[in-house]
Amino acid sequence: MTASAAQTSSRKRAGNGATQRIDADEIGLDALVGHAGYAVRRFQIWIFQDFIKTLGEVDIRPTQYSVLTVIGANPGLSQMAVANRLGIERARLVHLLDSLEQRRLVKRVKSKTDRRSHALHLTTQGETALAKFKRLAAEHERNVEAKIGRENRQRLLQILADFT
C-alpha cells in the first residue's frame, strides 16, 4: 500500500466499536521505528516512485535501467553474468531482455565460444536511448539529494557500497 493510500484508508476503532479516519502519520510504528529493514524498504519505495515518475516519459523501470547500463558498460556479457551481477533471477531476466529486444534496445548474439549462451549488446537505438535514460536518472538522483541532502546521500552510498 502506498503512503497516500494509507493516509486515505486508515481507520481506528473507537471505544464504541465505530471506526474513525486518522492520518497515516498518526499511526504508531512501535518497534518498526528502530528496524533498519523497515526504513530501507520505505526509502526504496520512495526512490522507485520518484525514478518511475522522473523516467516516466521513456517508460523505463529501475531494473530495466540497471540491465541496460550494465550491458552498455560491458558489451558482450552473457545473460548469466548480467543476472548474477545484478542479483536478478534468470527467468525474470529472460523476460526483461525479451521486452528490451522488442523495443530494439538490446540484441542477443550467439556466443562464439558457447552455443548455449548469448552475448548481450545494446543496439544503436539502445545506446542513444541509454544516454537519455542516464540524463533522466541524473535528474532523479538530484531529487534524492534534494530529499535527504548531499552529505546524507554520499554517506548513504558509502554505507550501501558493500551491498553493490
CSV table of C-alpha atoms in Angstrom, one decimal:
chain,number,residue,atom,x,y,z
A,1,MET,CA,0.0,0.0,0.0
A,2,THR,CA,1.4,3.4,-0.8
A,3,ALA,CA,1.7,6.1,1.8
A,4,SER,CA,-1.1,8.2,0.2
A,5,ALA,CA,-3.4,5.2,0.1
A,6,ALA,CA,-2.6,4.5,3.8
A,7,GLN,CA,-3.5,8.1,4.6
A,8,THR,CA,-6.8,7.9,2.9
A,9,SER,CA,-7.8,4.5,4.1
A,10,SER,CA,-6.5,4.4,7.7
A,11,ARG,CA,-9.2,3.8,10.3
A,12,LYS,CA,-9.0,3.3,14.0
A,13,ARG,CA,-11.7,1.7,16.1
A,14,ALA,CA,-13.1,3.9,18.8
A,15,GLY,CA,-14.0,2.5,22.2
A,16,ASN,CA,-17.6,2.0,21.0
A,17,GLY,CA,-16.6,-0.1,18.0
A,18,ALA,CA,-17.1,2.6,15.4
A,19,THR,CA,-14.2,3.5,13.2
A,20,GLN,CA,-12.8,6.9,12.7
A,21,ARG,CA,-10.4,8.2,10.0
A,22,ILE,CA,-6.9,9.0,11.1
A,23,ASP,CA,-3.9,10.2,9.1
A,24,ALA,CA,-1.2,7.6,8.5
A,25,ASP,CA,1.3,9.8,10.3
A,26,GLU,CA,-0.7,9.4,13.5
A,27,ILE,CA,-0.4,5.6,13.5
A,28,GLY,CA,2.3,4.4,15.8
A,29,LEU,CA,5.1,2.2,14.4
A,30,ASP,CA,6.3,0.8,17.7
A,31,ALA,CA,9.5,-1.3,17.2
A,32,LEU,CA,9.5,-0.7,13.4
A,33,VAL,CA,11.0,2.7,14.1
A,34,GLY,CA,14.2,1.0,15.1
A,35,HIS,CA,14.3,-1.5,12.3
A,36,ALA,CA,16.8,-0.7,9.5
A,37,GLY,CA,15.0,-3.0,7.1
A,38,TYR,CA,11.7,-1.2,7.5
A,39,ALA,CA,13.3,2.2,7.0
A,40,VAL,CA,15.3,1.0,4.0
A,41,ARG,CA,12.1,-0.5,2.4
A,42,ARG,CA,10.2,2.7,2.9
A,43,PHE,CA,13.0,4.7,1.3
A,44,GLN,CA,13.2,2.2,-1.5
A,45,ILE,CA,9.5,2.7,-2.2
A,46,TRP,CA,10.0,6.5,-2.4
A,47,ILE,CA,13.1,6.0,-4.6
A,48,PHE,CA,11.3,3.7,-7.0
A,49,GLN,CA,8.3,6.0,-7.2
A,50,ASP,CA,10.4,9.0,-7.9
A,51,PHE,CA,12.5,7.1,-10.5
A,52,ILE,CA,9.4,5.9,-12.3
A,53,LYS,CA,7.9,9.4,-12.3
A,54,THR,CA,11.1,11.0,-13.5
A,55,LEU,CA,11.7,8.4,-16.2
A,56,GLY,CA,8.0,8.0,-17.0
A,57,GLU,CA,8.2,9.7,-20.4
A,58,VAL,CA,10.6,7.0,-21.6
A,59,ASP,CA,8.8,4.1,-19.9
A,60,ILE,CA,11.9,2.5,-18.2
A,61,ARG,CA,11.8,0.8,-14.8
A,62,PRO,CA,14.7,0.7,-12.4
A,63,THR,CA,15.6,-2.9,-13.2
A,64,GLN,CA,15.5,-2.3,-17.0
A,65,TYR,CA,17.7,0.7,-16.5
A,66,SER,CA,20.2,-1.3,-14.5
A,67,VAL,CA,20.3,-4.1,-17.1
A,68,LEU,CA,20.8,-1.5,-20.0
A,69,THR,CA,23.5,0.3,-18.0
A,70,VAL,CA,25.5,-2.9,-17.2
A,71,ILE,CA,25.2,-4.1,-20.9
A,72,GLY,CA,26.3,-0.7,-22.1
A,73,ALA,CA,29.3,-0.7,-19.9
A,74,ASN,CA,30.2,-4.3,-20.6
A,75,PRO,CA,29.2,-5.3,-24.2
A,76,GLY,CA,29.2,-9.0,-24.8
A,77,LEU,CA,28.3,-10.2,-21.3
A,78,SER,CA,26.3,-13.3,-21.1
A,79,GLN,CA,22.8,-13.3,-19.7
A,80,MET,CA,24.0,-15.4,-16.8
A,81,ALA,CA,26.8,-12.8,-16.0
A,82,VAL,CA,24.2,-9.9,-16.0
A,83,ALA,CA,21.8,-11.9,-13.9
A,84,ASN,CA,24.5,-12.8,-11.3
A,85,ARG,CA,26.0,-9.3,-11.2
A,86,LEU,CA,22.6,-7.6,-10.6
A,87,GLY,CA,21.0,-10.3,-8.5
A,88,ILE,CA,18.2,-10.9,-10.9
A,89,GLU,CA,16.5,-14.3,-11.2
A,90,ARG,CA,17.5,-15.9,-14.6
A,91,ALA,CA,13.9,-16.4,-15.7
A,92,ARG,CA,13.0,-12.8,-14.9
A,93,LEU,CA,16.0,-11.5,-16.8
A,94,VAL,CA,15.0,-13.5,-19.9
A,95,HIS,CA,11.5,-11.9,-19.8
A,96,LEU,CA,13.1,-8.5,-19.3
A,97,LEU,CA,15.5,-9.0,-22.2
A,98,ASP,CA,12.6,-10.1,-24.4
A,99,SER,CA,10.9,-6.8,-23.7
A,100,LEU,CA,14.1,-4.8,-24.3
A,101,GLU,CA,14.7,-6.7,-27.6
A,102,GLN,CA,11.1,-5.9,-28.7
A,103,ARG,CA,11.8,-2.3,-28.1
A,104,ARG,CA,15.0,-2.7,-30.2
A,105,LEU,CA,17.3,-1.6,-27.3
A,106,VAL,CA,19.2,-4.8,-26.8
A,107,LYS,CA,20.3,-7.6,-29.1
A,108,ARG,CA,21.4,-11.1,-28.2
A,109,VAL,CA,24.2,-12.5,-30.3
A,110,LYS,CA,25.0,-16.3,-30.2
A,111,SER,CA,28.3,-16.8,-28.3
A,112,LYS,CA,31.2,-17.9,-30.5
A,113,THR,CA,32.6,-20.0,-27.6
A,114,ASP,CA,29.4,-21.5,-26.1
A,115,ARG,CA,26.5,-22.4,-28.3
A,116,ARG,CA,24.1,-22.4,-25.3
A,117,SER,CA,24.9,-18.8,-24.4
A,118,HIS,CA,24.2,-15.4,-25.9
A,119,ALA,CA,26.3,-12.2,-25.7
A,120,LEU,CA,24.3,-9.1,-24.9
A,121,HIS,CA,24.8,-5.8,-26.7
A,122,LEU,CA,23.0,-2.5,-27.0
A,123,THR,CA,21.7,-1.7,-30.4
A,124,THR,CA,22.4,1.7,-31.9
A,125,GLN,CA,19.0,2.7,-30.8
A,126,GLY,CA,19.7,1.3,-27.3
A,127,GLU,CA,22.9,3.3,-27.0
A,128,THR,CA,21.0,6.5,-27.9
A,129,ALA,CA,18.2,5.7,-25.5
A,130,LEU,CA,20.6,4.8,-22.7
A,131,ALA,CA,22.2,8.2,-23.0
A,132,LYS,CA,18.8,9.9,-22.5
A,133,PHE,CA,17.9,7.5,-19.7
A,134,LYS,CA,21.1,8.4,-17.9
A,135,ARG,CA,20.3,12.1,-18.1
A,136,LEU,CA,16.9,11.5,-16.6
A,137,ALA,CA,18.4,9.2,-14.0
A,138,ALA,CA,20.8,12.0,-13.0
A,139,GLU,CA,17.7,14.2,-12.5
A,140,HIS,CA,16.3,11.5,-10.3
A,141,GLU,CA,19.5,11.5,-8.3
A,142,ARG,CA,19.2,15.3,-7.8
A,143,ASN,CA,15.7,14.6,-6.5
A,144,VAL,CA,17.1,12.1,-4.0
A,145,GLU,CA,19.7,14.7,-3.0
A,146,ALA,CA,17.0,17.3,-2.5
A,147,LYS,CA,15.1,14.9,-0.3
A,148,ILE,CA,17.9,13.8,2.0
A,149,GLY,CA,20.7,16.3,1.4
A,150,ARG,CA,24.1,16.0,-0.4
A,151,GLU,CA,26.1,14.8,2.6
A,152,ASN,CA,23.5,12.2,3.6
A,153,ARG,CA,23.3,10.9,0.0
A,154,GLN,CA,27.0,10.5,-0.1
A,155,ARG,CA,27.1,8.8,3.3
A,156,LEU,CA,24.2,6.5,2.3
A,157,LEU,CA,26.1,5.5,-0.9
A,158,GLN,CA,29.2,4.7,1.3
A,159,ILE,CA,27.1,2.6,3.7
A,160,LEU,CA,25.5,0.7,0.9
A,161,ALA,CA,28.7,0.2,-1.1
A,162,ASP,CA,29.3,-3.2,0.5
A,163,PHE,CA,26.0,-4.4,-1.0
A,164,THR,CA,26.6,-3.3,-4.6
